[in-house]
Amino acid sequence: MSLLYGIDLDGVCFDFLHAFSKWLEDKTGIEMPQDEEITSYYWHETVEGLEEDTFWREFHKFGQAGGYKYLELLPDAKEGLEAIKRAGHRIIYITNRPDYALCDTQLALQYHLFPFSDNLIFANGSKSPIIKMHRVDVFIDDSPSTIEEISMQTSARIYCKDYPFNRKLKPGRFTRVHSWEEFLAHEQITTRV
């Protein structure tokens, strides 16, 4: 049976964390902590000296300067996406990136030859209506608020890509995974050709 996989981009496929950390250090001079110390999805809540307005101003400057176009892939992301396609399933990318990042995001998906790269939706906040409308069977994300929302509002099988900032999530209707390999193992999809 062919399933529709909903895939978040930042934190699942692309390494936004390290790219934006470097940007913040370069632009603000604020020393960014180690990954394990970023325990809130909104970094200004845990990074000493980083004010909320500075966080959001630099977040938008990063995106408007083409930051989304040049993000590194996370380990095994491309191979994982290809394995999903080889197994006979479909993919839809659902992101909460700002609207101005649409062209850069499309270019990045095409540059990295992501399967189903035309299946891209900018959610602008709530992903649940999109998941329901498209009848997404399986969804993976890293945002704690998104995981909570889709757990309550959809029937999709949900995976949470593990990060320190989402570890406060109470166990619920999702499976926590630490890697693409672990995610695919839960889905019984092999990466071998």
PDB file of C-alpha atoms in Angstrom:
ATOM      1  CA  MET A   1       0.000   0.000   0.000  1.00  0.00           C
ATOM      2  CA  SER A   2       1.380   3.399  -1.010  1.00  0.00           C
ATOM      3  CA  LEU A   3       1.551   5.925   1.833  1.00  0.00           C
ATOM      4  CA  LEU A   4       1.958   9.697   1.811  1.00  0.00           C
ATOM      5  CA  TYR A   5       4.866  10.870   3.963  1.00  0.00           C
ATOM      6  CA  GLY A   6       4.794  14.443   5.250  1.00  0.00           C
ATOM      7  CA  ILE A   7       8.317  15.702   5.829  1.00  0.00           C
ATOM      8  CA  ASP A   8       9.370  18.869   7.645  1.00  0.00           C
ATOM      9  CA  LEU A   9      12.510  20.497   6.238  1.00  0.00           C
ATOM     10  CA  ASP A  10      14.529  22.327   8.911  1.00  0.00           C
ATOM     11  CA  GLY A  11      15.810  19.978  11.576  1.00  0.00           C
ATOM     12  CA  VAL A  12      14.643  16.921   9.634  1.00  0.00           C
ATOM     13  CA  CYS A  13      16.282  17.309   6.216  1.00  0.00           C
ATOM     14  CA  PHE A  14      18.375  20.474   6.542  1.00  0.00           C
ATOM     15  CA  ASP A  15      20.811  21.564   9.267  1.00  0.00           C
ATOM     16  CA  PHE A  16      19.231  24.906  10.132  1.00  0.00           C
ATOM     17  CA  LEU A  17      20.547  24.751  13.711  1.00  0.00           C
ATOM     18  CA  HIS A  18      24.239  25.083  12.896  1.00  0.00           C
ATOM     19  CA  ALA A  19      23.833  27.483   9.968  1.00  0.00           C
ATOM     20  CA  PHE A  20      21.714  29.912  11.957  1.00  0.00           C
ATOM     21  CA  SER A  21      23.938  29.544  15.053  1.00  0.00           C
ATOM     22  CA  LYS A  22      26.948  30.591  12.970  1.00  0.00           C
ATOM     23  CA  TRP A  23      24.951  33.490  11.491  1.00  0.00           C
ATOM     24  CA  LEU A  24      23.951  34.699  14.969  1.00  0.00           C
ATOM     25  CA  GLU A  25      27.525  34.512  16.245  1.00  0.00           C
ATOM     26  CA  ASP A  26      28.859  36.382  13.198  1.00  0.00           C
ATOM     27  CA  LYS A  27      26.178  39.089  13.233  1.00  0.00           C
ATOM     28  CA  THR A  28      25.669  39.649  16.965  1.00  0.00           C
ATOM     29  CA  GLY A  29      28.930  38.532  18.560  1.00  0.00           C
ATOM     30  CA  ILE A  30      26.915  36.408  20.985  1.00  0.00           C
ATOM     31  CA  GLU A  31      28.616  33.097  21.629  1.00  0.00           C
ATOM     32  CA  MET A  32      26.175  30.321  20.855  1.00  0.00           C
ATOM     33  CA  PRO A  33      26.058  27.398  23.265  1.00  0.00           C
ATOM     34  CA  GLN A  34      26.574  23.751  22.385  1.00  0.00           C
ATOM     35  CA  ASP A  35      23.594  21.976  20.816  1.00  0.00           C
ATOM     36  CA  GLU A  36      22.682  20.257  24.093  1.00  0.00           C
ATOM     37  CA  GLU A  37      22.296  23.650  25.777  1.00  0.00           C
ATOM     38  CA  ILE A  38      19.671  24.941  23.335  1.00  0.00           C
ATOM     39  CA  THR A  39      16.706  23.625  25.263  1.00  0.00           C
ATOM     40  CA  SER A  40      13.998  25.869  23.807  1.00  0.00           C
ATOM     41  CA  TYR A  41      12.743  25.979  20.226  1.00  0.00           C
ATOM     42  CA  TYR A  42      12.899  29.772  20.577  1.00  0.00           C
ATOM     43  CA  TRP A  43      16.581  30.215  21.257  1.00  0.00           C
ATOM     44  CA  HIS A  44      16.235  33.638  22.882  1.00  0.00           C
ATOM     45  CA  GLU A  45      14.666  31.826  25.839  1.00  0.00           C
ATOM     46  CA  THR A  46      17.871  29.898  26.594  1.00  0.00           C
ATOM     47  CA  VAL A  47      20.803  31.720  24.958  1.00  0.00           C
ATOM     48  CA  GLU A  48      22.400  34.222  27.317  1.00  0.00           C
ATOM     49  CA  GLY A  49      22.437  37.743  25.889  1.00  0.00           C
ATOM     50  CA  LEU A  50      20.133  36.964  22.968  1.00  0.00           C
ATOM     51  CA  GLU A  51      17.061  39.193  23.123  1.00  0.00           C
ATOM     52  CA  GLU A  52      13.821  38.146  21.447  1.00  0.00           C
ATOM     53  CA  ASP A  53      13.764  41.082  19.013  1.00  0.00           C
ATOM     54  CA  THR A  54      17.385  40.376  18.003  1.00  0.00           C
ATOM     55  CA  PHE A  55      16.580  36.689  17.485  1.00  0.00           C
ATOM     56  CA  TRP A  56      13.656  37.432  15.142  1.00  0.00           C
ATOM     57  CA  ARG A  57      15.419  40.284  13.317  1.00  0.00           C
ATOM     58  CA  GLU A  58      18.430  38.055  12.569  1.00  0.00           C
ATOM     59  CA  PHE A  59      16.163  35.096  11.745  1.00  0.00           C
ATOM     60  CA  HIS A  60      14.541  37.143   8.970  1.00  0.00           C
ATOM     61  CA  LYS A  61      17.837  38.653   7.788  1.00  0.00           C
ATOM     62  CA  PHE A  62      19.258  35.125   7.528  1.00  0.00           C
ATOM     63  CA  GLY A  63      16.357  34.004   5.347  1.00  0.00           C
ATOM     64  CA  GLN A  64      16.314  37.123   3.192  1.00  0.00           C
ATOM     65  CA  ALA A  65      20.064  36.779   2.590  1.00  0.00           C
ATOM     66  CA  GLY A  66      19.565  33.350   0.992  1.00  0.00           C
ATOM     67  CA  GLY A  67      20.280  31.312   4.103  1.00  0.00           C
ATOM     68  CA  TYR A  68      17.690  28.672   3.244  1.00  0.00           C
ATOM     69  CA  LYS A  69      19.234  28.071  -0.164  1.00  0.00           C
ATOM     70  CA  TYR A  70      22.606  26.964   1.202  1.00  0.00           C
ATOM     71  CA  LEU A  71      21.788  24.793   4.221  1.00  0.00           C
ATOM     72  CA  GLU A  72      23.709  21.541   4.615  1.00  0.00           C
ATOM     73  CA  LEU A  73      21.786  18.290   4.524  1.00  0.00           C
ATOM     74  CA  LEU A  74      21.438  16.315   7.737  1.00  0.00           C
ATOM     75  CA  PRO A  75      23.029  12.840   7.710  1.00  0.00           C
ATOM     76  CA  ASP A  76      21.129  10.295   5.613  1.00  0.00           C
ATOM     77  CA  ALA A  77      18.259  12.693   4.792  1.00  0.00           C
ATOM     78  CA  LYS A  78      18.588  12.417   1.010  1.00  0.00           C
ATOM     79  CA  GLU A  79      19.109   8.655   1.148  1.00  0.00           C
ATOM     80  CA  GLY A  80      16.100   8.347   3.448  1.00  0.00           C
ATOM     81  CA  LEU A  81      13.867  10.306   1.090  1.00  0.00           C
ATOM     82  CA  GLU A  82      15.021   8.191  -1.839  1.00  0.00           C
ATOM     83  CA  ALA A  83      14.334   5.007   0.165  1.00  0.00           C
ATOM     84  CA  ILE A  84      10.764   6.179   0.842  1.00  0.00           C
ATOM     85  CA  LYS A  85      10.270   6.714  -2.889  1.00  0.00           C
ATOM     86  CA  ARG A  86      11.849   3.345  -3.800  1.00  0.00           C
ATOM     87  CA  ALA A  87       9.470   1.641  -1.364  1.00  0.00           C
ATOM     88  CA  GLY A  88       6.599   2.947  -3.510  1.00  0.00           C
ATOM     89  CA  HIS A  89       5.511   5.799  -1.261  1.00  0.00           C
ATOM     90  CA  ARG A  90       4.948   9.501  -1.977  1.00  0.00           C
ATOM     91  CA  ILE A  91       6.345  12.561  -0.199  1.00  0.00           C
ATOM     92  CA  ILE A  92       5.000  16.020   0.559  1.00  0.00           C
ATOM     93  CA  TYR A  93       7.259  18.632   2.170  1.00  0.00           C
ATOM     94  CA  ILE A  94       5.450  20.810   4.721  1.00  0.00           C
ATOM     95  CA  THR A  95       7.406  23.688   6.246  1.00  0.00           C
ATOM     96  CA  ASN A  96       6.796  26.782   8.340  1.00  0.00           C
ATOM     97  CA  ARG A  97       9.524  28.763   6.629  1.00  0.00           C
ATOM     98  CA  PRO A  98       8.586  32.406   5.896  1.00  0.00           C
ATOM     99  CA  ASP A  99       6.912  33.047   2.537  1.00  0.00           C
ATOM    100  CA  TYR A 100       9.926  34.982   1.237  1.00  0.00           C
ATOM    101  CA  ALA A 101      11.933  31.723   1.404  1.00  0.00           C
ATOM    102  CA  LEU A 102       9.781  29.938  -1.191  1.00  0.00           C
ATOM    103  CA  CYS A 103      12.104  30.395  -4.195  1.00  0.00           C
ATOM    104  CA  ASP A 104      15.236  29.565  -2.180  1.00  0.00           C
ATOM    105  CA  THR A 105      13.527  26.471  -0.777  1.00  0.00           C
ATOM    106  CA  GLN A 106      12.466  25.278  -4.230  1.00  0.00           C
ATOM    107  CA  LEU A 107      16.003  25.806  -5.512  1.00  0.00           C
ATOM    108  CA  ALA A 108      17.483  23.860  -2.579  1.00  0.00           C
ATOM    109  CA  LEU A 109      15.121  20.903  -3.097  1.00  0.00           C
ATOM    110  CA  GLN A 110      15.962  20.818  -6.803  1.00  0.00           C
ATOM    111  CA  TYR A 111      19.702  21.307  -6.216  1.00  0.00           C
ATOM    112  CA  HIS A 112      19.800  18.345  -3.833  1.00  0.00           C
ATOM    113  CA  LEU A 113      17.571  16.325  -6.184  1.00  0.00           C
ATOM    114  CA  PHE A 114      14.960  15.614  -3.525  1.00  0.00           C
ATOM    115  CA  PRO A 115      12.326  13.186  -4.785  1.00  0.00           C
ATOM    116  CA  PHE A 116       8.906  14.817  -5.277  1.00  0.00           C
ATOM    117  CA  SER A 117      10.552  18.264  -4.976  1.00  0.00           C
ATOM    118  CA  ASP A 118       7.460  19.917  -6.502  1.00  0.00           C
ATOM    119  CA  ASN A 119       5.311  18.713  -3.567  1.00  0.00           C
ATOM    120  CA  LEU A 120       6.146  21.665  -1.316  1.00  0.00           C
ATOM    121  CA  ILE A 121       3.723  23.528   0.938  1.00  0.00           C
ATOM    122  CA  PHE A 122       4.389  26.511   3.175  1.00  0.00           C
ATOM    123  CA  ALA A 123       2.064  26.062   6.146  1.00  0.00           C
ATOM    124  CA  ASN A 124       2.389  29.539   7.669  1.00  0.00           C
ATOM    125  CA  GLY A 125       1.719  28.294  11.172  1.00  0.00           C
ATOM    126  CA  SER A 126      -0.598  25.333  11.477  1.00  0.00           C
ATOM    127  CA  LYS A 127       0.341  22.129   9.680  1.00  0.00           C
ATOM    128  CA  SER A 128      -2.720  20.138  10.798  1.00  0.00           C
ATOM    129  CA  PRO A 129      -5.127  21.446   8.122  1.00  0.00           C
ATOM    130  CA  ILE A 130      -2.601  20.569   5.404  1.00  0.00           C
ATOM    131  CA  ILE A 131      -1.969  17.108   6.861  1.00  0.00           C
ATOM    132  CA  LYS A 132      -5.717  16.458   6.970  1.00  0.00           C
ATOM    133  CA  MET A 133      -6.472  17.950   3.544  1.00  0.00           C
ATOM    134  CA  HIS A 134      -3.765  15.893   1.827  1.00  0.00           C
ATOM    135  CA  ARG A 135      -4.455  12.800   3.947  1.00  0.00           C
ATOM    136  CA  VAL A 136      -0.854  12.473   5.085  1.00  0.00           C
ATOM    137  CA  ASP A 137      -0.302   9.015   6.567  1.00  0.00           C
ATOM    138  CA  VAL A 138       3.068   9.570   8.277  1.00  0.00           C
ATOM    139  CA  PHE A 139       4.588  12.852   9.432  1.00  0.00           C
ATOM    140  CA  ILE A 140       7.997  13.770  10.890  1.00  0.00           C
ATOM    141  CA  ASP A 141       8.868  17.117  12.476  1.00  0.00           C
ATOM    142  CA  ASP A 142      11.076  18.562  15.212  1.00  0.00           C
ATOM    143  CA  SER A 143       8.924  21.434  16.499  1.00  0.00           C
ATOM    144  CA  PRO A 144       7.376  20.651  19.881  1.00  0.00           C
ATOM    145  CA  SER A 145       4.295  22.796  19.237  1.00  0.00           C
ATOM    146  CA  THR A 146       3.770  21.196  15.821  1.00  0.00           C
ATOM    147  CA  ILE A 147       4.108  17.687  17.277  1.00  0.00           C
ATOM    148  CA  GLU A 148       1.524  18.523  19.962  1.00  0.00           C
ATOM    149  CA  GLU A 149      -0.837  20.119  17.438  1.00  0.00           C
ATOM    150  CA  ILE A 150      -0.816  17.313  14.885  1.00  0.00           C
ATOM    151  CA  SER A 151      -1.057  14.719  17.662  1.00  0.00           C
ATOM    152  CA  MET A 152      -4.339  16.264  18.773  1.00  0.00           C
ATOM    153  CA  GLN A 153      -5.778  17.235  15.399  1.00  0.00           C
ATOM    154  CA  THR A 154      -4.801  14.541  12.887  1.00  0.00           C
ATOM    155  CA  SER A 155      -4.750  10.777  12.558  1.00  0.00           C
ATOM    156  CA  ALA A 156      -1.266  10.699  10.975  1.00  0.00           C
ATOM    157  CA  ARG A 157       1.416   8.436  12.435  1.00  0.00           C
ATOM    158  CA  ILE A 158       3.834  10.953  13.962  1.00  0.00           C
ATOM    159  CA  TYR A 159       7.584  10.985  14.514  1.00  0.00           C
ATOM    160  CA  CYS A 160       9.522  13.570  16.494  1.00  0.00           C
ATOM    161  CA  LYS A 161      13.131  14.131  15.374  1.00  0.00           C
ATOM    162  CA  ASP A 162      14.979  14.351  18.672  1.00  0.00           C
ATOM    163  CA  TYR A 163      16.626  17.603  19.775  1.00  0.00           C
ATOM    164  CA  PRO A 164      17.259  19.035  23.255  1.00  0.00           C
ATOM    165  CA  PHE A 165      14.650  21.732  22.567  1.00  0.00           C
ATOM    166  CA  ASN A 166      11.835  19.185  22.137  1.00  0.00           C
ATOM    167  CA  ARG A 167      12.686  16.816  24.986  1.00  0.00           C
ATOM    168  CA  LYS A 168      10.191  18.492  27.331  1.00  0.00           C
ATOM    169  CA  LEU A 169       7.371  17.072  25.211  1.00  0.00           C
ATOM    170  CA  LYS A 170       5.334  14.683  27.293  1.00  0.00           C
ATOM    171  CA  PRO A 171       5.125  11.181  25.848  1.00  0.00           C
ATOM    172  CA  GLY A 172       2.138  11.012  23.579  1.00  0.00           C
ATOM    173  CA  ARG A 173       0.942   9.867  20.223  1.00  0.00           C
ATOM    174  CA  PHE A 174       4.351  10.136  18.568  1.00  0.00           C
ATOM    175  CA  THR A 175       7.561   8.160  18.310  1.00  0.00           C
ATOM    176  CA  ARG A 176      10.849   9.917  19.074  1.00  0.00           C
ATOM    177  CA  VAL A 177      13.657   9.143  16.613  1.00  0.00           C
ATOM    178  CA  HIS A 178      17.296  10.216  16.671  1.00  0.00           C
ATOM    179  CA  SER A 179      18.195   9.643  13.023  1.00  0.00           C
ATOM    180  CA  TRP A 180      16.846   8.906   9.581  1.00  0.00           C
ATOM    181  CA  GLU A 181      18.023   5.325  10.006  1.00  0.00           C
ATOM    182  CA  GLU A 182      15.885   4.928  13.126  1.00  0.00           C
ATOM    183  CA  PHE A 183      12.881   6.590  11.456  1.00  0.00           C
ATOM    184  CA  LEU A 184      13.074   4.276   8.443  1.00  0.00           C
ATOM    185  CA  ALA A 185      13.537   1.217  10.669  1.00  0.00           C
ATOM    186  CA  HIS A 186      10.280   2.055  12.461  1.00  0.00           C
ATOM    187  CA  GLU A 187       8.626   2.350   9.059  1.00  0.00           C
ATOM    188  CA  GLN A 188      10.257  -0.897   7.880  1.00  0.00           C
ATOM    189  CA  ILE A 189      11.884   0.824   4.911  1.00  0.00           C
ATOM    190  CA  THR A 190      15.380  -0.220   3.890  1.00  0.00           C
ATOM    191  CA  THR A 191      17.938   2.172   2.431  1.00  0.00           C
ATOM    192  CA  ARG A 192      19.602  -0.618   0.465  1.00  0.00           C
ATOM    193  CA  VAL A 193      19.130  -0.475  -3.284  1.00  0.00           C
TER     194      VAL A 193
END
